[in-house]
Amino acid sequence: MGSFRFYLDGQRWEWSDTVAHMRGYQPGEVTPTTEPLLSHKHPEDHPHLDRLITDAEPSSSKHRIIDTTGTIHQVVVVGDRLRDDTGAVIGTTGFYIDITDSHRNDVNDSVDETVVALEQSRAAIEQAKGVLMLVYGITADRAFDILTWRSQETNTRLRIIAERIVAAFGELAPGTGLRTRFDHLLLTAHQSVRRPQ
């Protein structure tokens, strides 16, 4: 799996070493631009790039990459809007998954399941970010940093942390001491939710 970023301003690309390898390049061997990216796309698959490049629209697709040796790779690309500090859309960010060695039927099922899981995961994370922004009066980026930190510190998936924060926050009664109670919630969100019997 490899990540990428595309900036509308200047049509600039950034890609990880893994994405470079998928195209047959060593890290730093070429400057990622739209031209070399398109040169490795299978001719029948070019339309899939339109939403990423022209509109920076969220998208997911399965298509083929032809690397520098002529080998065809089947890849899944998932992209979402890249925003600046003001919330304005400045490009696209996402990742590639090389699925060349997978069986076709399994791949179709896996892609569908992955997209559904990503959508559910994203919704939970966005809700948790909103809760953190409300309670602490912070930006979306800072809220995401906190979620990521808790995930790493507790070795718990980010989606699980987010879901538990949202669920537990819904049970907190409004009023004085909300911030203190939420602090405790944030510190214990990695633990299984236990309800009184």
C-alpha positions as MATLAB code, in Angstrom:
seq = 'MGSFRFYLDGQRWEWSDTVAHMRGYQPGEVTPTTEPLLSHKHPEDHPHLDRLITDAEPSSSKHRIIDTTGTIHQVVVVGDRLRDDTGAVIGTTGFYIDITDSHRNDVNDSVDETVVALEQSRAAIEQAKGVLMLVYGITADRAFDILTWRSQETNTRLRIIAERIVAAFGELAPGTGLRTRFDHLLLTAHQSVRRPQ';
ca = [
       0.000    0.000    0.000;
       1.288    3.487   -0.830;
       0.019    7.017   -0.314;
      -0.248   10.079   -2.536;
      -1.199   13.752   -2.517;
      -2.270   15.882   -5.465;
      -2.353   19.698   -5.238;
      -4.627   21.626   -7.593;
      -2.286   24.631   -7.449;
       0.440   23.808   -9.934;
      -0.931   20.292  -10.509;
       1.729   18.973   -8.105;
       1.966   15.360   -6.920;
       3.630   13.712   -3.952;
       3.794    9.925   -3.726;
       5.330    7.446   -1.337;
       8.194    5.129   -2.215;
       5.718    2.265   -2.606;
       3.742    4.152   -5.255;
       7.007    4.885   -7.098;
       7.851    1.153   -7.004;
       4.429    0.301   -8.456;
       5.464    2.295  -11.516;
       8.916    0.708  -11.647;
      10.891    3.643  -10.223;
      13.334    3.874   -7.375;
      12.481    6.487   -4.719;
      13.439    9.962   -5.975;
      14.207    8.730   -9.484;
      11.467   10.845  -11.077;
       9.533   13.925  -10.020;
       5.904   12.863   -9.694;
       3.762   14.868  -12.121;
       0.573   14.190  -14.012;
       2.502   13.331  -17.201;
       4.473   10.324  -15.855;
       1.465    9.256  -13.843;
      -0.682    9.123  -16.981;
       2.094    7.427  -18.946;
       1.797    4.383  -16.657;
      -1.981    4.151  -16.735;
      -3.513    1.500  -18.947;
      -5.026    3.375  -21.950;
      -8.521    2.082  -21.195;
      -8.412    3.332  -17.603;
      -7.592    7.045  -18.050;
     -11.116    8.335  -17.327;
     -10.768    7.243  -13.687;
      -8.273   10.064  -13.061;
     -10.587   12.886  -14.128;
     -12.323   13.361  -10.784;
      -9.025   13.304   -8.881;
      -7.202   15.767  -11.132;
      -9.816   18.270  -12.317;
     -12.243   18.452   -9.393;
     -10.400   16.881   -6.447;
     -13.521   14.812   -5.868;
     -13.576   11.834   -3.483;
     -13.393    8.624   -5.462;
     -12.420    4.996   -5.419;
     -11.542    2.920   -8.450;
      -9.833   -0.228   -9.580;
      -7.560    0.116  -12.596;
      -4.270   -0.973  -14.153;
      -0.764    0.474  -14.010;
       1.909   -0.498  -16.521;
       5.334   -0.253  -14.871;
       8.648    0.556  -16.579;
       9.193   -3.129  -17.419;
       5.769   -3.462  -19.064;
       4.276   -5.463  -16.180;
       0.608   -4.714  -15.521;
      -0.437   -4.126  -11.904;
      -4.060   -4.204  -10.783;
      -4.534   -1.442   -8.207;
      -7.268    0.037   -6.078;
      -7.062    3.808   -5.608;
      -9.017    5.580   -2.877;
      -8.913    9.378   -2.795;
     -10.514   12.101   -0.709;
     -10.414   15.904   -0.655;
      -7.283   17.553    0.740;
      -8.131   20.760    2.617;
      -6.086   23.643    3.967;
      -6.416   25.188    7.449;
      -9.470   27.196    6.364;
     -11.281   24.130    5.047;
     -10.833   25.059    1.386;
     -10.231   22.153   -0.988;
      -6.647   22.310   -2.278;
      -6.305   18.864   -3.815;
      -6.672   15.161   -3.204;
      -5.073   12.723   -0.782;
      -5.355    8.965   -0.661;
      -3.679    5.633   -1.207;
      -2.971    2.862   -3.697;
      -3.300   -0.848   -2.949;
      -1.620   -3.294   -5.344;
      -4.015   -6.234   -5.695;
      -2.317   -7.940   -8.654;
      -1.879  -11.290   -6.905;
      -5.450  -11.528   -5.581;
      -8.137  -13.681   -7.121;
     -10.650  -11.645   -9.148;
     -13.775  -12.640   -7.215;
     -12.090  -12.166   -3.877;
     -10.824   -8.777   -5.035;
     -14.294   -7.543   -5.986;
     -15.689   -8.588   -2.609;
     -12.701   -7.117   -0.769;
     -12.917   -3.801   -2.609;
     -16.602   -3.465   -1.777;
     -16.008   -4.358    1.851;
     -13.005   -2.037    2.094;
     -14.896    0.927    0.659;
     -17.827    0.346    3.040;
     -15.455   -0.037    5.989;
     -13.559    3.122    5.005;
     -16.795    5.098    4.782;
     -17.937    3.872    8.200;
     -14.512    4.487    9.704;
     -14.330    7.980    8.232;
     -17.795    8.875    9.582;
     -16.864    7.777   13.113;
     -13.563    9.662   13.005;
     -15.242   12.840   11.718;
     -17.836   12.633   14.512;
     -15.148   12.131   17.141;
     -13.193   15.084   15.732;
     -16.353   17.182   16.045;
     -16.748   16.175   19.690;
     -13.138   17.114   20.463;
     -13.510   20.431   18.641;
     -16.655   21.219   20.647;
     -15.285   20.251   24.050;
     -11.791   21.733   23.698;
     -12.430   24.544   21.190;
      -9.705   23.304   18.851;
      -9.256   22.923   15.096;
     -10.123   19.800   13.104;
      -6.427   19.096   12.486;
      -5.616   19.321   16.194;
      -8.592   17.082   17.010;
      -7.293   14.494   14.553;
      -3.818   14.748   16.104;
      -5.325   13.940   19.503;
      -7.246   10.946   18.155;
      -4.116    9.667   16.428;
      -2.070   10.130   19.586;
      -4.583    8.181   21.692;
      -4.679    5.448   19.063;
      -0.890    5.118   19.050;
      -0.503    5.422   22.819;
      -3.075    2.704   23.507;
      -2.342    0.512   20.473;
      -6.029    0.710   19.531;
      -7.388    1.243   16.039;
      -8.295    4.862   15.348;
     -11.822    3.869   14.295;
     -12.385    2.013   17.607;
     -11.196    5.006   19.633;
     -13.464    7.309   17.612;
     -16.534    5.075   17.940;
     -16.086    4.744   21.697;
     -15.629    8.487   22.161;
     -18.792    9.252   20.190;
     -20.844    6.584   21.996;
     -19.661    7.598   25.462;
     -20.037   11.322   24.783;
     -23.682   10.748   23.906;
     -24.225    9.393   27.419;
     -22.591   12.342   29.215;
     -25.136   14.655   30.778;
     -24.638   18.318   29.860;
     -23.735   20.769   32.570;
     -20.853   21.709   34.794;
     -17.841   19.490   34.813;
     -18.422   18.292   31.241;
     -14.825   19.039   30.284;
     -13.454   17.075   33.259;
     -15.738   14.133   32.556;
     -14.742   14.206   28.905;
     -11.042   14.262   29.844;
     -11.604   10.987   31.687;
     -13.560    9.597   28.742;
     -10.704   10.427   26.364;
      -8.179    8.685   28.594;
     -10.281    5.518   28.902;
     -11.809    5.324   25.398;
      -9.452    2.498   24.423;
     -10.956    0.245   27.088;
     -14.009   -1.883   26.401;
     -17.220   -0.070   27.180;
     -18.727   -1.654   30.266;
     -22.323   -0.979   31.135;
     -23.875   -1.708   34.537;
     -25.945   -4.890   34.587;
];
